[in-house]
Amino acid sequence: MSIPDDPALKIGHLTLPTPVILAPLAGYTDPAFRLLCRKAGASLCFSEMISCHGLVYKQKNTEFLLKTLEEERPVGIQLFGSDPVMMGKAAAIVSTCPVDLIDINMGCPVRKVVKKGAGSALMKTPELAKAIIESVCAHTHLPVTVKIRAGWASDDITAVSFAQMAELAGVTALTVHGRTWAQGFGGLADWNIIRQVTEAVSIPVIGNGDISSHADGIERMLQTGCHGVMVGRGALGNPWIFSPEGRPATLEKRIPVLLDYLDLCRASLPWERYLFRIKNQAGRYFSGLPGAAKLRAALYGCDDLQQMTAALRRLEDQGNQGGTCPVGSTFNHL
Ligand SMILES: Cc1cc2nc3c(=O)[nH]c(=O)nc-3n(C[C@H](O)[C@H](O)[C@H](O)COP(=O)(O)O)c2cc1C
């Protein structure tokens, strides 16, 4: 699949050289994973959604979510909330940080969020959504984007009119996840809706939902005319999704990138607290390889990052001495 003639994605004053970006993923898109994806070819990455109340009231855990690394820029921070005043205050706080863009979450389907009128509930209250966008835009010099869904349910598809409202309210680009609130993360994303939104607004539209490879993302762009694509779950354990070459077929070629991820975790995260999350990510690097279950089990059995790194280095050494990395029985020596 060939790359579109001009692959650059322009969002406000930002020009991203390639159109494939990393989605906000709560529990995953921390600075280490974002930098890994940037190195692998993602032209922009997002923080997980951050509560405007948490930021304004300086909750410790929330403030940590604002942490970014200079090398990962450009980076976007995603805010969620349903109060225009609080969202404006949070935008002002974010604007003092070394970040490049603010995204507003209007797509999260989680009950805890929706119950408070935030996330995808805002697609049912477009007037409130408009007030939130205007307030955020008024309190920042950064480009503001919004991430929406196709609509609330299959009989309530509102993405086109909602996107037109958002453009008039001041956003510089928007992401459409082609599922409804009712779908949650099940079923398939409807890329026809993404095409309709692209045709209805004059700002860049980023399509999102079910992208499984770089080629798949480019094909979706060509099919729908959208200006960029956002990858979520497909990037977990697979930062190679951001490059045309894709994920290597052998363990020995995957290990160096996994080691790099562990180094980035050590350097940028309170990794003791995040160990479970890091193991969860690391385990995904073995997908599709023979002996994957054993490899995962051995990593899960490690007590800390040092043990994980040492185990992987041993595997790498064995691979360097004898061609491909051993798996299965040899792996017991880990
Ligand atoms: C574990 C998980 C966490 C997510 N967290 C967020 C989030 O913080 N903000 C957001 O806008 N979307 C969030 N999403 C939705 C994704 O950004 C994306 O829209 C969705 O997964 C569809 O894309 P995909 O099929 O490429 O995964 C999350 C999805 C998952 C699976």
Short mmCIF file of C-alpha atoms and ligand atoms in Angstrom, two decimals:
data_model
loop_
_atom_site.label_atom_id
_atom_site.label_comp_id
_atom_site.label_asym_id
_atom_site.label_seq_id
_atom_site.Cartn_x
_atom_site.Cartn_y
_atom_site.Cartn_z
CA MET A 1 0.00 0.00 0.00
CA SER A 2 1.60 3.29 -1.03
CA ILE A 3 1.90 6.29 1.25
CA PRO A 4 -0.36 9.24 0.37
CA ASP A 5 1.34 11.98 -1.72
CA ASP A 6 1.79 14.30 1.26
CA PRO A 7 2.03 12.15 4.38
CA ALA A 8 2.59 15.10 6.75
CA LEU A 9 -0.15 15.70 9.30
CA LYS A 10 -0.64 19.36 10.21
CA ILE A 11 -2.28 20.17 13.53
CA GLY A 12 -2.26 23.91 14.18
CA HIS A 13 1.36 25.03 14.01
CA LEU A 14 2.62 21.45 14.42
CA THR A 15 3.73 19.59 11.31
CA LEU A 16 4.06 15.88 11.97
CA PRO A 17 6.22 14.21 9.32
CA THR A 18 4.15 11.03 9.29
CA PRO A 19 0.42 10.51 9.87
CA VAL A 20 0.51 7.57 12.31
CA ILE A 21 0.14 8.46 15.98
CA LEU A 22 -0.27 6.70 19.33
CA ALA A 23 -3.68 6.79 21.04
CA PRO A 24 -4.18 7.75 24.68
CA LEU A 25 -4.43 4.48 26.62
CA ALA A 26 -5.12 4.69 30.36
CA GLY A 27 -2.62 2.52 32.22
CA TYR A 28 -0.25 2.25 29.26
CA THR A 29 0.79 5.51 27.59
CA ASP A 30 3.32 6.63 30.18
CA PRO A 31 6.52 8.50 29.20
CA ALA A 32 8.51 5.26 28.71
CA PHE A 33 6.05 3.68 26.31
CA ARG A 34 5.46 6.96 24.51
CA LEU A 35 9.18 7.51 23.90
CA LEU A 36 9.54 3.93 22.71
CA CYS A 37 6.74 4.50 20.19
CA ARG A 38 8.24 7.81 19.07
CA LYS A 39 11.56 6.06 18.43
CA ALA A 40 9.68 3.40 16.47
CA GLY A 41 8.06 5.97 14.17
CA ALA A 42 4.94 7.40 15.86
CA SER A 43 4.94 11.10 15.04
CA LEU A 44 2.90 12.10 18.10
CA CYS A 45 1.87 10.34 21.31
CA PHE A 46 -0.74 11.15 23.94
CA SER A 47 -0.83 10.86 27.69
CA GLU A 48 -3.64 8.86 29.17
CA MET A 49 -6.73 10.90 30.06
CA ILE A 50 -6.13 13.20 33.03
CA SER A 51 -8.93 14.48 35.26
CA CYS A 52 -9.30 18.26 35.23
CA HIS A 53 -10.30 18.13 38.92
CA GLY A 54 -7.21 16.10 39.77
CA LEU A 55 -4.99 18.70 38.09
CA VAL A 56 -6.69 21.75 39.54
CA TYR A 57 -6.72 20.26 43.06
CA LYS A 58 -3.11 19.07 42.61
CA GLN A 59 -3.74 15.42 43.38
CA LYS A 60 -0.35 13.72 43.53
CA ASN A 61 -1.12 10.81 41.21
CA THR A 62 -2.72 13.10 38.68
CA GLU A 63 0.25 15.47 38.60
CA PHE A 64 2.55 12.53 37.85
CA LEU A 65 0.51 11.86 34.71
CA LEU A 66 1.63 15.26 33.39
CA LYS A 67 5.27 14.20 33.39
CA THR A 68 6.85 14.25 29.92
CA LEU A 69 10.37 13.77 28.55
CA GLU A 70 12.03 16.33 26.31
CA GLU A 71 13.06 13.61 23.81
CA GLU A 72 9.49 12.44 23.27
CA ARG A 73 8.17 15.75 22.01
CA PRO A 74 5.85 16.50 20.33
CA VAL A 75 3.53 15.11 22.98
CA GLY A 76 -0.17 15.67 23.64
CA ILE A 77 -1.92 15.75 27.01
CA GLN A 78 -5.50 14.53 27.16
CA LEU A 79 -7.94 16.07 29.64
CA PHE A 80 -11.34 14.85 30.73
CA GLY A 81 -14.11 16.48 32.69
CA SER A 82 -17.56 17.98 32.28
CA ASP A 83 -17.17 21.40 33.88
CA PRO A 84 -16.08 24.13 31.43
CA VAL A 85 -14.55 26.27 34.18
CA MET A 86 -12.48 23.43 35.62
CA MET A 87 -11.46 22.29 32.14
CA GLY A 88 -10.27 25.84 31.37
CA LYS A 89 -8.25 25.94 34.59
CA ALA A 90 -6.73 22.54 33.83
CA ALA A 91 -5.85 23.70 30.30
CA ALA A 92 -4.05 26.71 31.78
CA ILE A 93 -2.01 24.39 34.04
CA VAL A 94 -1.12 22.08 31.14
CA SER A 95 -0.06 25.10 29.09
CA THR A 96 2.73 25.88 31.55
CA CYS A 97 4.24 22.41 30.95
CA PRO A 98 6.63 21.38 28.16
CA VAL A 99 3.91 19.84 25.98
CA ASP A 100 2.65 20.54 22.47
CA LEU A 101 -1.07 19.93 22.30
CA ILE A 102 -4.19 19.48 24.45
CA ASP A 103 -6.77 16.85 23.54
CA ILE A 104 -10.22 16.73 25.11
CA ASN A 105 -11.68 13.30 25.79
CA MET A 106 -15.24 13.07 24.48
CA GLY A 107 -15.16 9.36 23.76
CA CYS A 108 -14.45 7.44 26.96
CA PRO A 109 -17.26 4.92 27.56
CA VAL A 110 -16.31 3.97 31.14
CA ARG A 111 -19.33 4.26 33.45
CA LYS A 112 -17.47 6.12 36.21
CA VAL A 113 -16.59 8.85 33.67
CA VAL A 114 -19.88 8.91 31.77
CA LYS A 115 -21.92 9.09 35.00
CA LYS A 116 -20.33 12.47 35.69
CA GLY A 117 -21.24 13.76 32.23
CA ALA A 118 -17.67 13.47 30.86
CA GLY A 119 -16.13 11.31 28.10
CA SER A 120 -18.64 10.04 25.55
CA ALA A 121 -21.59 11.41 27.61
CA LEU A 122 -20.62 14.78 26.09
CA MET A 123 -21.77 13.52 22.71
CA LYS A 124 -25.29 13.63 24.17
CA THR A 125 -24.82 17.21 25.41
CA PRO A 126 -23.26 19.10 22.48
CA GLU A 127 -23.96 22.52 24.04
CA LEU A 128 -21.93 21.58 27.10
CA ALA A 129 -19.24 20.07 24.88
CA LYS A 130 -19.05 23.34 22.97
CA ALA A 131 -18.66 25.34 26.20
CA ILE A 132 -15.85 23.01 27.28
CA ILE A 133 -13.99 23.38 23.97
CA GLU A 134 -14.35 27.17 24.06
CA SER A 135 -13.14 27.35 27.64
CA VAL A 136 -10.10 25.13 26.93
CA CYS A 137 -9.23 27.14 23.80
CA ALA A 138 -9.53 30.40 25.74
CA HIS A 139 -7.05 29.21 28.37
CA THR A 140 -4.22 27.90 26.20
CA HIS A 141 -1.88 28.90 23.41
CA LEU A 142 -1.54 25.23 22.42
CA PRO A 143 -3.49 23.58 19.59
CA VAL A 144 -6.65 21.94 20.97
CA THR A 145 -8.04 18.71 19.55
CA VAL A 146 -10.98 16.55 20.55
CA LYS A 147 -11.41 12.77 20.48
CA ILE A 148 -14.94 11.58 19.84
CA ARG A 149 -16.84 8.42 18.99
CA ALA A 150 -19.21 7.71 16.12
CA GLY A 151 -22.11 8.53 18.45
CA TRP A 152 -23.98 7.17 21.43
CA ALA A 153 -25.57 4.11 19.81
CA SER A 154 -26.26 2.71 16.34
CA ASP A 155 -29.54 4.67 16.21
CA ASP A 156 -27.84 7.82 17.47
CA ILE A 157 -24.83 8.44 15.19
CA THR A 158 -23.93 12.10 15.65
CA ALA A 159 -20.23 12.31 14.78
CA VAL A 160 -20.75 14.54 11.72
CA SER A 161 -22.78 17.31 13.40
CA PHE A 162 -20.68 17.01 16.56
CA ALA A 163 -17.46 17.42 14.56
CA GLN A 164 -18.87 20.48 12.78
CA MET A 165 -19.75 21.98 16.16
CA ALA A 166 -16.23 21.23 17.47
CA GLU A 167 -14.60 22.87 14.44
CA LEU A 168 -16.65 26.04 14.93
CA ALA A 169 -15.88 26.02 18.65
CA GLY A 170 -12.15 26.16 17.90
CA VAL A 171 -10.49 22.74 17.69
CA THR A 172 -7.65 22.41 15.19
CA ALA A 173 -8.10 18.69 14.50
CA LEU A 174 -10.22 15.84 15.75
CA THR A 175 -9.97 12.12 16.19
CA VAL A 176 -12.93 9.88 15.46
CA HIS A 177 -13.03 6.42 17.02
CA GLY A 178 -15.48 4.63 14.75
CA ARG A 179 -17.40 2.90 17.55
CA THR A 180 -20.41 4.08 19.52
CA TRP A 181 -20.61 4.36 23.30
CA ALA A 182 -22.89 1.33 23.25
CA GLN A 183 -20.23 -0.76 21.55
CA GLY A 184 -17.61 -0.05 24.19
CA PHE A 185 -14.56 -1.76 22.70
CA GLY A 186 -16.51 -4.61 21.09
CA GLY A 187 -17.55 -5.14 17.50
CA LEU A 188 -15.77 -3.30 14.72
CA ALA A 189 -15.09 0.38 14.21
CA ASP A 190 -17.12 1.87 11.35
CA TRP A 191 -14.68 3.66 9.05
CA ASN A 192 -17.53 4.88 6.86
CA ILE A 193 -18.38 7.36 9.61
CA ILE A 194 -14.79 8.52 9.68
CA ARG A 195 -15.03 9.18 5.93
CA GLN A 196 -18.28 11.13 6.41
CA VAL A 197 -16.72 13.31 9.12
CA THR A 198 -13.65 13.94 6.94
CA GLU A 199 -15.90 15.16 4.14
CA ALA A 200 -17.94 17.39 6.48
CA VAL A 201 -15.20 19.46 8.15
CA SER A 202 -12.19 21.40 6.93
CA ILE A 203 -9.83 20.57 9.82
CA PRO A 204 -7.67 17.42 9.80
CA VAL A 205 -9.45 14.25 10.87
CA ILE A 206 -7.61 11.35 12.47
CA GLY A 207 -9.27 7.96 12.12
CA ASN A 208 -9.13 5.42 14.92
CA GLY A 209 -10.27 1.87 15.50
CA ASP A 210 -8.83 -1.62 14.92
CA ILE A 211 -5.68 -0.66 13.00
CA SER A 212 -3.53 -3.78 12.94
CA SER A 213 -0.46 -2.70 10.95
CA HIS A 214 1.17 0.32 9.35
CA ALA A 215 -0.09 -0.79 5.93
CA ASP A 216 -3.61 -1.17 7.34
CA GLY A 217 -3.46 2.42 8.64
CA ILE A 218 -2.30 3.80 5.29
CA GLU A 219 -5.00 1.82 3.50
CA ARG A 220 -7.66 3.30 5.82
CA MET A 221 -6.39 6.78 5.03
CA LEU A 222 -6.59 6.17 1.32
CA GLN A 223 -10.07 4.64 1.62
CA THR A 224 -11.58 7.39 3.77
CA GLY A 225 -9.52 10.47 2.93
CA CYS A 226 -8.75 11.02 6.63
CA HIS A 227 -5.51 12.88 7.32
CA GLY A 228 -3.97 10.62 9.91
CA VAL A 229 -4.57 7.45 11.89
CA MET A 230 -4.32 6.71 15.59
CA VAL A 231 -3.25 3.30 16.87
CA GLY A 232 -4.29 2.05 20.31
CA ARG A 233 -4.27 -1.62 21.27
CA GLY A 234 -2.28 -2.59 18.20
CA ALA A 235 0.77 -0.80 19.64
CA LEU A 236 0.87 -2.77 22.89
CA GLY A 237 3.95 -4.99 22.75
CA ASN A 238 4.29 -3.89 19.15
CA PRO A 239 5.87 -0.44 18.73
CA TRP A 240 6.99 -1.63 15.28
CA ILE A 241 3.41 -0.97 14.13
CA PHE A 242 4.52 2.62 13.52
CA SER A 243 6.96 1.60 10.77
CA PRO A 244 6.26 0.13 7.35
CA GLU A 245 8.59 -2.82 8.13
CA GLY A 246 6.41 -3.97 11.02
CA ARG A 247 7.19 -6.36 13.87
CA PRO A 248 10.23 -8.64 13.37
CA ALA A 249 9.46 -12.34 13.16
CA THR A 250 12.22 -13.48 15.51
CA LEU A 251 12.78 -13.19 19.23
CA GLU A 252 16.37 -12.04 18.76
CA LYS A 253 15.23 -9.00 16.80
CA ARG A 254 12.52 -8.16 19.32
CA ILE A 255 14.68 -8.42 22.43
CA PRO A 256 16.75 -5.22 21.88
CA VAL A 257 13.58 -3.14 21.66
CA LEU A 258 12.15 -4.79 24.77
CA LEU A 259 15.43 -4.11 26.59
CA ASP A 260 15.20 -0.49 25.49
CA TYR A 261 11.65 -0.34 26.90
CA LEU A 262 12.87 -1.68 30.26
CA ASP A 263 15.69 0.91 30.29
CA LEU A 264 13.21 3.69 29.58
CA CYS A 265 10.96 2.41 32.39
CA ARG A 266 13.90 2.42 34.79
CA ALA A 267 14.85 5.96 33.79
CA SER A 268 11.42 7.59 33.72
CA LEU A 269 8.92 5.71 35.91
CA PRO A 270 8.55 4.84 39.58
CA TRP A 271 9.01 1.35 38.21
CA GLU A 272 8.60 -0.59 41.49
CA ARG A 273 5.02 0.67 41.62
CA TYR A 274 4.49 -0.06 37.93
CA LEU A 275 6.12 -3.50 37.83
CA PHE A 276 2.88 -5.36 37.12
CA ARG A 277 2.06 -3.00 34.28
CA ILE A 278 5.59 -3.29 32.84
CA LYS A 279 5.43 -7.09 32.92
CA ASN A 280 2.06 -6.98 31.22
CA GLN A 281 3.55 -4.90 28.40
CA ALA A 282 6.75 -6.96 28.21
CA GLY A 283 4.82 -10.22 27.91
CA ARG A 284 3.20 -8.96 24.74
CA TYR A 285 6.55 -8.79 22.91
CA PHE A 286 6.51 -12.57 22.56
CA SER A 287 3.16 -12.76 20.75
CA GLY A 288 3.17 -15.23 17.90
CA LEU A 289 6.57 -16.73 18.78
CA PRO A 290 7.11 -20.39 19.61
CA GLY A 291 7.41 -20.83 23.37
CA ALA A 292 5.67 -17.49 24.03
CA ALA A 293 3.78 -18.79 27.08
CA LYS A 294 7.00 -19.98 28.73
CA LEU A 295 8.81 -16.76 27.92
CA ARG A 296 5.99 -14.76 29.47
CA ALA A 297 5.80 -16.93 32.56
CA ALA A 298 9.53 -16.53 33.15
CA LEU A 299 9.34 -12.73 32.90
CA TYR A 300 6.31 -12.63 35.19
CA GLY A 301 8.34 -14.62 37.74
CA CYS A 302 11.07 -11.95 37.95
CA ASP A 303 11.11 -9.81 41.09
CA ASP A 304 12.34 -6.57 39.55
CA LEU A 305 13.50 -4.83 36.40
CA GLN A 306 17.11 -5.94 36.90
CA GLN A 307 16.10 -9.60 36.87
CA MET A 308 13.97 -9.08 33.78
CA THR A 309 16.84 -7.32 31.99
CA ALA A 310 19.37 -9.99 32.99
CA ALA A 311 17.07 -12.77 31.79
CA LEU A 312 16.56 -11.10 28.44
CA ARG A 313 20.29 -10.43 28.04
CA ARG A 314 21.02 -14.11 28.66
CA LEU A 315 18.52 -15.02 25.99
CA GLU A 316 20.09 -12.50 23.65
CA ASP A 317 23.59 -13.88 24.28
CA GLN A 318 22.42 -17.41 23.60
CA GLY A 319 20.87 -16.20 20.37
CA ASN A 320 24.06 -14.40 19.33
CA GLN A 321 26.11 -17.54 19.89
CA GLY A 322 23.89 -19.88 18.02
CA GLY A 323 21.79 -18.17 15.37
CA THR A 324 18.20 -17.76 16.48
CA CYS A 325 17.26 -17.26 20.11
CA PRO A 326 16.45 -20.48 21.85
CA VAL A 327 12.99 -20.92 23.26
CA GLY A 328 11.17 -23.79 24.90
CA SER A 329 13.40 -26.13 26.88
CA THR A 330 16.52 -23.95 26.69
CA PHE A 331 14.47 -21.18 28.17
CA ASN A 332 14.44 -23.03 31.50
CA HIS A 333 17.96 -21.66 32.04
CA LEU A 334 16.56 -18.19 32.43
C1 LIG B 1 -6.88 0.00 28.02
C2 LIG B 1 -7.42 1.16 27.24
C3 LIG B 1 -7.31 2.45 27.75
C4 LIG B 1 -7.82 3.54 27.03
N1 LIG B 1 -7.66 4.79 27.54
C5 LIG B 1 -8.10 5.87 26.83
C6 LIG B 1 -7.88 7.21 27.29
O1 LIG B 1 -7.28 7.44 28.35
N2 LIG B 1 -8.36 8.22 26.52
C7 LIG B 1 -9.01 8.00 25.33
O2 LIG B 1 -9.43 8.95 24.66
N3 LIG B 1 -9.21 6.74 24.87
C8 LIG B 1 -8.76 5.70 25.58
N4 LIG B 1 -8.91 4.44 25.07
C9 LIG B 1 -9.45 4.27 23.71
C10 LIG B 1 -8.31 4.25 22.69
O3 LIG B 1 -7.61 5.47 22.67
C11 LIG B 1 -8.82 3.94 21.27
O4 LIG B 1 -9.75 4.93 20.92
C12 LIG B 1 -9.50 2.58 21.19
O5 LIG B 1 -8.75 1.59 21.86
C13 LIG B 1 -9.70 2.16 19.72
O6 LIG B 1 -8.49 2.10 19.05
P1 LIG B 1 -7.73 0.68 18.77
O7 LIG B 1 -8.73 -0.22 18.12
O8 LIG B 1 -6.57 1.04 17.91
O9 LIG B 1 -7.34 0.15 20.13
C14 LIG B 1 -8.47 3.34 25.79
C15 LIG B 1 -8.58 2.04 25.28
C16 LIG B 1 -8.08 0.96 25.99
C17 LIG B 1 -8.20 -0.42 25.40
#
